[in-house]
Short mmCIF file of C-alpha atoms and ligand atoms in Angstrom, two decimals:
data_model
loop_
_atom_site.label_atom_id
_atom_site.label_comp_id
_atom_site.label_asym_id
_atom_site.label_seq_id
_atom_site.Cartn_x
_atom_site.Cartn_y
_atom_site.Cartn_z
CA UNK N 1 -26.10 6.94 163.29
CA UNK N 2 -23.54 7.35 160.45
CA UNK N 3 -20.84 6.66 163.04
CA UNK N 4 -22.45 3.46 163.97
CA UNK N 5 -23.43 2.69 159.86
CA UNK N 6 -19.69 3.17 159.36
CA UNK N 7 -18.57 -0.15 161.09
CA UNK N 8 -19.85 -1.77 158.66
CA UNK N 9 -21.05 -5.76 158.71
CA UNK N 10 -20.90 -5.81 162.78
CA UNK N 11 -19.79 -8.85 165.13
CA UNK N 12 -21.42 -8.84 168.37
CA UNK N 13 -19.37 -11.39 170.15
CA UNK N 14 -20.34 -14.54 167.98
CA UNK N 15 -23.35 -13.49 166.03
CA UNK N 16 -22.72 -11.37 163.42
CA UNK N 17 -24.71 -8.69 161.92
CA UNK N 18 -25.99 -8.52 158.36
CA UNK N 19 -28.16 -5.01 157.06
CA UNK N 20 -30.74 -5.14 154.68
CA UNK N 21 -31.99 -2.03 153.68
CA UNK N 22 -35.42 -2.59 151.02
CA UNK N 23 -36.90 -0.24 149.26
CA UNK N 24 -40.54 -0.07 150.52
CA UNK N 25 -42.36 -0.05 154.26
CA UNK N 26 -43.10 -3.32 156.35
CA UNK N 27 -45.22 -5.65 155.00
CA UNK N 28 -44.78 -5.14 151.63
CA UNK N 29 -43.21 -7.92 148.91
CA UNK N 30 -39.36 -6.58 149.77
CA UNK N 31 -40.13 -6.91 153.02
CA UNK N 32 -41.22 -10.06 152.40
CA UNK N 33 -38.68 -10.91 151.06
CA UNK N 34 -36.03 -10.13 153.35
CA UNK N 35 -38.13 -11.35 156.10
CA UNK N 36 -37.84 -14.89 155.00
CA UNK N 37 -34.29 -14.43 153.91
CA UNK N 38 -33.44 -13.29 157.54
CA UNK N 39 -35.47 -16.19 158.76
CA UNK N 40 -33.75 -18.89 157.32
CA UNK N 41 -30.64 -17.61 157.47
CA UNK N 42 -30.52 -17.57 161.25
CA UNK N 43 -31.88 -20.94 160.71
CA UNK N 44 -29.25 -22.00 158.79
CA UNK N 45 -25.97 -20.50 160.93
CA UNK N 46 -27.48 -21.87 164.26
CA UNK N 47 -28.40 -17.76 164.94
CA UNK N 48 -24.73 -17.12 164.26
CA UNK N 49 -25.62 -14.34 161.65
CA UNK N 50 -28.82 -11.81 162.05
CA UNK N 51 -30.43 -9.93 159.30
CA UNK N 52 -30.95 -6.50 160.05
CA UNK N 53 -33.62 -5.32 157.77
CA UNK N 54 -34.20 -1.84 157.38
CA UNK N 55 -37.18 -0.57 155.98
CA UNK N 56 -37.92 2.50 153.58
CA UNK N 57 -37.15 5.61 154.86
CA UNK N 58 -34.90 4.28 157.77
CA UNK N 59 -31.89 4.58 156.32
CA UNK N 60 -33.07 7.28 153.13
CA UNK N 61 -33.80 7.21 149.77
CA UNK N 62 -33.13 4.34 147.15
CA UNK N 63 -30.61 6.60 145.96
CA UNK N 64 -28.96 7.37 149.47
CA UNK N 65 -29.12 3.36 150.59
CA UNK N 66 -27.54 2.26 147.58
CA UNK N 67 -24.66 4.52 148.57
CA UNK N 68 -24.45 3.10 151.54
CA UNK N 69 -24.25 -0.55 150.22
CA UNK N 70 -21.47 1.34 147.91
CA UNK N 71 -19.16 2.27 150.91
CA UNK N 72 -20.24 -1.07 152.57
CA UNK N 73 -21.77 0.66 155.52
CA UNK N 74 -24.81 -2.20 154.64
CA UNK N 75 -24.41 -5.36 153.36
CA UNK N 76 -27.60 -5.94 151.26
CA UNK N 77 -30.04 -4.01 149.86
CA UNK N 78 -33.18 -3.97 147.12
CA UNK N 79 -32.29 -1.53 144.00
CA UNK N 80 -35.03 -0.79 141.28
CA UNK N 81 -33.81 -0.57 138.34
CA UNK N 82 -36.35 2.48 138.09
CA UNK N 83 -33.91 4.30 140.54
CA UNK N 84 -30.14 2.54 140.09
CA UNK N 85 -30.18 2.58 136.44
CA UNK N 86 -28.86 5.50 136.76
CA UNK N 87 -25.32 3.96 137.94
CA UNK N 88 -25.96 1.06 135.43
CA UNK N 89 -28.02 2.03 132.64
CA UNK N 90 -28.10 -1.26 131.05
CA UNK N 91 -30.35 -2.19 134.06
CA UNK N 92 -33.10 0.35 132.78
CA UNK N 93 -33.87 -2.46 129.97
CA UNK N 94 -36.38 -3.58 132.79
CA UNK N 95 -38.01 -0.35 132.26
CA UNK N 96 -38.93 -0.44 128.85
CA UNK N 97 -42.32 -1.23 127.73
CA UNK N 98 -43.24 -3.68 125.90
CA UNK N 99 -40.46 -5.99 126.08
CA UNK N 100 -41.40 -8.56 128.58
CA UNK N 101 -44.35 -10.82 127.72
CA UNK N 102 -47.82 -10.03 129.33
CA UNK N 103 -47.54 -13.34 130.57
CA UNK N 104 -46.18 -12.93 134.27
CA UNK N 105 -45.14 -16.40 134.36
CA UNK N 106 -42.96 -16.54 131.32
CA UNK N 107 -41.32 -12.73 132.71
CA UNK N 108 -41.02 -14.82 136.26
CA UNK N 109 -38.92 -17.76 133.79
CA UNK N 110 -37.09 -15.45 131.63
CA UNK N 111 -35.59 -12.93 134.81
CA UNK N 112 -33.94 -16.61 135.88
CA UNK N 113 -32.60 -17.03 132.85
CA UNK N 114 -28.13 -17.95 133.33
CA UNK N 115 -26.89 -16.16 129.98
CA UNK N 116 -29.10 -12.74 131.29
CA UNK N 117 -28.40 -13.07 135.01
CA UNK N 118 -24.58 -13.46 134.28
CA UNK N 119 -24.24 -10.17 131.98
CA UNK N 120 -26.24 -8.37 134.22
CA UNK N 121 -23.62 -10.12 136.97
CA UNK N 122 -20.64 -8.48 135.11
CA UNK N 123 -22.60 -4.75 135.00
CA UNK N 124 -23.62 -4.49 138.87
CA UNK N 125 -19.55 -5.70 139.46
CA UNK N 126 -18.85 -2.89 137.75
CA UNK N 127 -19.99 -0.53 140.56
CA UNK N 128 -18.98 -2.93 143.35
CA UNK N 129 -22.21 -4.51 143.86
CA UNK N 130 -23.09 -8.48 143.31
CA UNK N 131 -26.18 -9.37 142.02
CA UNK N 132 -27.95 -11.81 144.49
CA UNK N 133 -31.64 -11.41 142.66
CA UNK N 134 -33.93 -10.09 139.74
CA UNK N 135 -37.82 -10.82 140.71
CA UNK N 136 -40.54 -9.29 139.96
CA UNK N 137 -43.35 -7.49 141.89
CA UNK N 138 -46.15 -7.47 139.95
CA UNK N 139 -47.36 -5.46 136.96
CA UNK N 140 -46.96 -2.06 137.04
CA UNK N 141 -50.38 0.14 137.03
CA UNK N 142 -51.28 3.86 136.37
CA UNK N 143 -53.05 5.57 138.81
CA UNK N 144 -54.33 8.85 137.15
CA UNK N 145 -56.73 11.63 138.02
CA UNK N 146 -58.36 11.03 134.29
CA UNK N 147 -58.85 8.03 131.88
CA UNK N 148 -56.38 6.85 129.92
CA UNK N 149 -57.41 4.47 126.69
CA UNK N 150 -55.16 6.07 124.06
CA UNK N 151 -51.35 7.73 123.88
CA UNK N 152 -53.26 10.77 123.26
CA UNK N 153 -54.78 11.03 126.88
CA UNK N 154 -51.42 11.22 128.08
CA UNK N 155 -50.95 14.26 126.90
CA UNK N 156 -49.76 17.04 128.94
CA UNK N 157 -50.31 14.72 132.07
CA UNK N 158 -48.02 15.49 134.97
CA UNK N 159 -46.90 12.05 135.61
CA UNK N 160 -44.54 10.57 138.67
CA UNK N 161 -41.52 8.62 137.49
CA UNK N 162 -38.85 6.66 139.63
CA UNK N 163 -35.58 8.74 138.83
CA UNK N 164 -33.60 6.95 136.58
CA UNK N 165 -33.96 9.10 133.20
CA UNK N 166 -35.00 6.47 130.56
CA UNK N 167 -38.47 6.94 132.62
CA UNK N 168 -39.04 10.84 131.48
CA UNK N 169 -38.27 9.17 127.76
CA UNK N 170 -40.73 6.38 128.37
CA UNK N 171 -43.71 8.94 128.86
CA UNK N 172 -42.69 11.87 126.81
CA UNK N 173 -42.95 9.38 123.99
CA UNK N 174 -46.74 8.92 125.21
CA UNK N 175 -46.84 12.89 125.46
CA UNK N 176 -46.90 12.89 129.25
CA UNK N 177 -45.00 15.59 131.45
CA UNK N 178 -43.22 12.93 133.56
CA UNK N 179 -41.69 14.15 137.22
CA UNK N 180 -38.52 11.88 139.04
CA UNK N 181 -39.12 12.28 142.72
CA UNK N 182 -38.51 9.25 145.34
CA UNK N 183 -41.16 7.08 146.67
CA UNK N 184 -41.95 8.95 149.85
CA UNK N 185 -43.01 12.10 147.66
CA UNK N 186 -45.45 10.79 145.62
CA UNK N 187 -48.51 10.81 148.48
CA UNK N 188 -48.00 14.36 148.68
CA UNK N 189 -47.39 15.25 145.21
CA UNK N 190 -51.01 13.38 144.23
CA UNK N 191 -52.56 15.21 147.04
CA UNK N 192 -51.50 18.61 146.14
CA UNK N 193 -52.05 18.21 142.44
CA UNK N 194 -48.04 18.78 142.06
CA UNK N 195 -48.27 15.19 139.56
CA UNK N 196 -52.17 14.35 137.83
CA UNK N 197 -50.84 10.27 138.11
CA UNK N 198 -48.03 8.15 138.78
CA UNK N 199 -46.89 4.19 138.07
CA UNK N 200 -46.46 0.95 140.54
CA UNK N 201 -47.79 -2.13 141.89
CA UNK N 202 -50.75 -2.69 142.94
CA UNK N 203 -49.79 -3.89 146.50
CA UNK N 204 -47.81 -0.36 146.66
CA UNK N 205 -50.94 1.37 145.42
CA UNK N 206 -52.38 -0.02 148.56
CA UNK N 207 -49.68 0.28 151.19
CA UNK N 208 -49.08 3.87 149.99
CA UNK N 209 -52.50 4.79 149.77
CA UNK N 210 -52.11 6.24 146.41
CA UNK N 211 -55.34 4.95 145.81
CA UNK N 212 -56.98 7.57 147.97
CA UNK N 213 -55.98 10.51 145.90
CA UNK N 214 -56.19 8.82 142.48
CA UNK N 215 -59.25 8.49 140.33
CA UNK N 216 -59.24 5.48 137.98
CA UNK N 217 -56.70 2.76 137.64
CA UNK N 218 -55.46 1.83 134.23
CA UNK N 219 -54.29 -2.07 133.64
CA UNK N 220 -51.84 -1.87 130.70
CA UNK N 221 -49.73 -4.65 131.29
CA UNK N 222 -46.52 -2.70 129.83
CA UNK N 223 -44.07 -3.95 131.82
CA UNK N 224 -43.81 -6.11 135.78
CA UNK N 225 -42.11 -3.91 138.35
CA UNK N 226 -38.89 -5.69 138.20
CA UNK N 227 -36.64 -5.26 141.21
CA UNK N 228 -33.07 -6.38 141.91
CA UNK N 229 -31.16 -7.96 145.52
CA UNK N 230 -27.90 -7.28 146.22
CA UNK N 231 -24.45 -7.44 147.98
CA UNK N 232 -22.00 -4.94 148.78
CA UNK N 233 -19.63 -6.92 146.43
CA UNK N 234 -16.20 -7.05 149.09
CA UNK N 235 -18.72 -8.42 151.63
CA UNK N 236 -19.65 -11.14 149.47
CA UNK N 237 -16.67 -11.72 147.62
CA UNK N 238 -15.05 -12.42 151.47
CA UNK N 239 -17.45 -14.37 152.94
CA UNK N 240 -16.66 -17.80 153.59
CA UNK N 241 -17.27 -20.29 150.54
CA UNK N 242 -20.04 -22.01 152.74
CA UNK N 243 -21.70 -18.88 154.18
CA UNK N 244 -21.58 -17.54 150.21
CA UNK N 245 -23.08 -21.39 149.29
CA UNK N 246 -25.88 -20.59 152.32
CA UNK N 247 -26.38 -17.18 151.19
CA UNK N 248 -26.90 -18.24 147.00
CA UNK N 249 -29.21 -20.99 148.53
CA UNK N 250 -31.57 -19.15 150.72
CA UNK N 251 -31.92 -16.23 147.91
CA UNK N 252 -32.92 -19.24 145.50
CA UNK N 253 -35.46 -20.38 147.82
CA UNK N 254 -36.57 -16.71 149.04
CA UNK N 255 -36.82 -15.53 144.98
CA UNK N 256 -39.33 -18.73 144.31
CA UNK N 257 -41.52 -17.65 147.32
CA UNK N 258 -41.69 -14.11 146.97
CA UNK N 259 -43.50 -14.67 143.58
CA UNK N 260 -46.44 -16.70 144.61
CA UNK N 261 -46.33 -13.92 147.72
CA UNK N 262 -46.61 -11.12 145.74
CA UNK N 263 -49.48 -12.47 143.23
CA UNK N 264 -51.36 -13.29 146.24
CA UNK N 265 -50.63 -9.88 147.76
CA UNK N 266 -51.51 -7.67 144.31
CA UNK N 267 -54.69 -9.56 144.07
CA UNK N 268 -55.31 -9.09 147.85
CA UNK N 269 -54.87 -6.06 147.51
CA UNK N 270 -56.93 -4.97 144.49
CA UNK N 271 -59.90 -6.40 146.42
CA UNK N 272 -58.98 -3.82 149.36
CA UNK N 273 -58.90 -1.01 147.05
CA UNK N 274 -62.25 -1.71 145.34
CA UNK N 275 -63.73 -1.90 149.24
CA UNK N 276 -62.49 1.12 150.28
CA UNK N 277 -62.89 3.41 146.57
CA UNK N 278 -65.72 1.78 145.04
CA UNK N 279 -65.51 5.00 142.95
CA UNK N 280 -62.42 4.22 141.43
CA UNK N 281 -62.82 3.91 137.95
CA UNK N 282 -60.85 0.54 136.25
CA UNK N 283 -60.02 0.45 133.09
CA UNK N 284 -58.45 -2.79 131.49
CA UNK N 285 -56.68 -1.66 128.03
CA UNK N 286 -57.60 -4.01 125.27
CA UNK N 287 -55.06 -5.95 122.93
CA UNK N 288 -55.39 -2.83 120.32
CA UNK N 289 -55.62 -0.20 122.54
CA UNK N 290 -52.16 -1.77 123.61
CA UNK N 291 -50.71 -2.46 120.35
CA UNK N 292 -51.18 1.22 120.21
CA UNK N 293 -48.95 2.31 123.36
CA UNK N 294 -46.71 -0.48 122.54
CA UNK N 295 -46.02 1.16 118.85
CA UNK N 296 -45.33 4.52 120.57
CA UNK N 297 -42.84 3.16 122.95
CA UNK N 298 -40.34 1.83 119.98
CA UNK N 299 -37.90 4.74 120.14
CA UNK N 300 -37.62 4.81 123.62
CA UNK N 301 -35.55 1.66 122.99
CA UNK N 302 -33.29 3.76 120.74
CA UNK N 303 -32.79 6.46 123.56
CA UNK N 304 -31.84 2.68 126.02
CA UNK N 305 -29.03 1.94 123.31
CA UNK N 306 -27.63 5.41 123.16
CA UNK N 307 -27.60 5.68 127.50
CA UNK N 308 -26.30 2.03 127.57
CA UNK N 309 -23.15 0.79 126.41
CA UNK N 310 -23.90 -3.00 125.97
CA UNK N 311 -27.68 -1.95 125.92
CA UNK N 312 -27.76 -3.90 122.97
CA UNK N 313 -26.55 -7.36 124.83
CA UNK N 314 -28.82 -6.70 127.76
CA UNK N 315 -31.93 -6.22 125.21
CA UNK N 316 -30.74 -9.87 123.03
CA UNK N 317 -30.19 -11.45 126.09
CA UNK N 318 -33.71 -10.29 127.44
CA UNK N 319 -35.25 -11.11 124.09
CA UNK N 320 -33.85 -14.41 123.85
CA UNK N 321 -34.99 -15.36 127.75
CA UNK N 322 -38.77 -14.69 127.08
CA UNK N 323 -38.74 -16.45 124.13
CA UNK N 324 -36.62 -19.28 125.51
CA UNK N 325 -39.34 -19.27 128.55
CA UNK N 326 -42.22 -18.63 126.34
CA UNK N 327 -41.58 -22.01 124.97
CA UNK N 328 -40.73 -23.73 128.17
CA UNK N 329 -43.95 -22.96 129.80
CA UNK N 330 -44.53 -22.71 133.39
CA UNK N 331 -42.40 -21.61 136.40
CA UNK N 332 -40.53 -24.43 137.93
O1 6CS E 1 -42.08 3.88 143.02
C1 6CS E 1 -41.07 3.67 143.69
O2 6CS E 1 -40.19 4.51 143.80
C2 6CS E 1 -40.96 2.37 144.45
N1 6CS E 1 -41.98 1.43 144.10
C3 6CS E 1 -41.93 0.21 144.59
C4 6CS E 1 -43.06 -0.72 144.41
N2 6CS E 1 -40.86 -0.25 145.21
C5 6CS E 1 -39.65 0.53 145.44
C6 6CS E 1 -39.61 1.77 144.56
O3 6CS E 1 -38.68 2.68 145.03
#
């Protein structure tokens, strides 16, 4: 298979072939996502390019696709910053709590936002890769074998991160014991007791069936699971300047769907998991109980600055968007 990964962006007489490696399985938001991008782009080349999209696990790891996209054995691929900020550690801003609004719609504005989008630009160029996309997937949840109201509860809780390391500082501040392990791990790690919770979407909650070996569900609404598209950076950079103008235009119209796809989907979602665990125990942190979490996050953002250069133009930049979208209102 490497052999074959190793030729790169194939042509197959006249129809050439794009990969898309995502992060999660079929069905889910990312594949929704590059579902409809493949769609319209063989819609748009007369079926002179197809998208190849290659689903969790396929290809590896987040870690071990993004290396591919690196040597350009891919083309395009979805990167969490909860997994590549470890390449660009500026990129873990998305991970910090607290610093997007709790209003999705204003976080859905302020990831569009030019001045942000074009630092972040100049940081993924940095390790070859062009940004194509920052959307996000919903808000993230805890899934936990024990309530959760107060920092306190956190403590000594084994808790799954994603592996970039500003995550083990994000819940050590709450006293938690977090664990890195990738996505595929974290069924088994639940089931055996090997982590007490662990942090995502509720559509992946679902699709994973995390929900199954979990016991209550804590809404906290400390930060959207942001996620990033994008290019091996020669491939795009040597595309033609009207494939690269299709390519910017379908990603515009994929990034506007995917939202309303994915609100649809969490909610959907939530109503399968309160079908099938009726049990599960929800718990929906109020305003103070969050002011609380929110005051022991602070120094994480210290720990940010020190492992990111120009952490302190990514956080502005991010600072300025949601309040430049807070006071714009609604989505376009
Ligand atoms: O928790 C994770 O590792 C993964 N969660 C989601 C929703 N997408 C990709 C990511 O790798």
């Amino acid at each position: 298979m490497i052999a074959w990964l190793l030729l790169g962006c194939q042509r197959d007489r006249d129809v050439e072939v794009w990969r898309f490696a995502i992060e999660e399985t079929r069905g889910s938001v990312q594949d929704t996502f590059a579902q409809r991008f493949a769609g319209l782009v063989d819609e748009r080349t007369d079926h002179r390019v197809r998208v190849e999209v290659y689903p969790y696990g396929t290809l590896g790891t987040s870690d071990q696709t993004t290396e591919l996209l690196y040597m350009g054995s891919i083309q395009l691929a979805m990167a969490s910053p909860g997994h590549i900020g470890k390449l660009i550690p500026e990129v873990q801003a998305f991970l910090l709590h607290f610093v997007l609004s709790d209003d999705e719609e204003v976080n859905d504005l302020a990831l569009r936002d030019p001045e942000l989008l074009a630092l972040l630009d100049e940081l993924y160029a940095t390790r070859n890769f062009e940004l194509l996309s920052v959307f996000s997937e919903g808000w993230m949840v805890w899934t936990l074998d024990r309530p959760v109201r107060r920092p306190e509860d956190f403590a000594g809780l084994k808790m799954r991160v994603m592996t970039s390391p500003l995550l083990l500082a994000a819940y050590e501040a709450y006293g938690a014991s977090p664990t890195p392990l990738p996505y595929s791990e974290v069924y088994g790690a639940l089931q055996l007791s090997m982590v007490d919770g662990q942090v995502n979407p509720v559509f992946a909650i679902q699709e994973m069936s995390f929900y199954e070996v979990t016991d209550v569900m804590v809404f906290a609404r400390q930060a959207p699971f942001v996620t990033t598209a994008i290019a091996n950076h020669d491939f795009y950079a040597t595309l033609s300047p009207e494939r690269r103008a299709m390519l910017d235009e379908v990603i515009g119209e994929v990034q506007t769907e995917v939202l309303e796809a994915q609100r649809t989907r969490n909610r959907d979602d939530l109503a399968i998991i309160a079908r099938k665990r009726p049990d599960l125990e929800r718990i929906t942190l109020t305003e103070e109980e969050r002011a609380v979490f929110r005051e022991r996050s602070m120094p994480v953002r210290d720990l940010y600055l020190a492992q990111a250069p120009r952490g302190r133009e990514v956080l502005d930049a991010l600072g300025r968007a949601v309040a430049k979208a807070s006071g714009e209102g609604q989505v376009p």
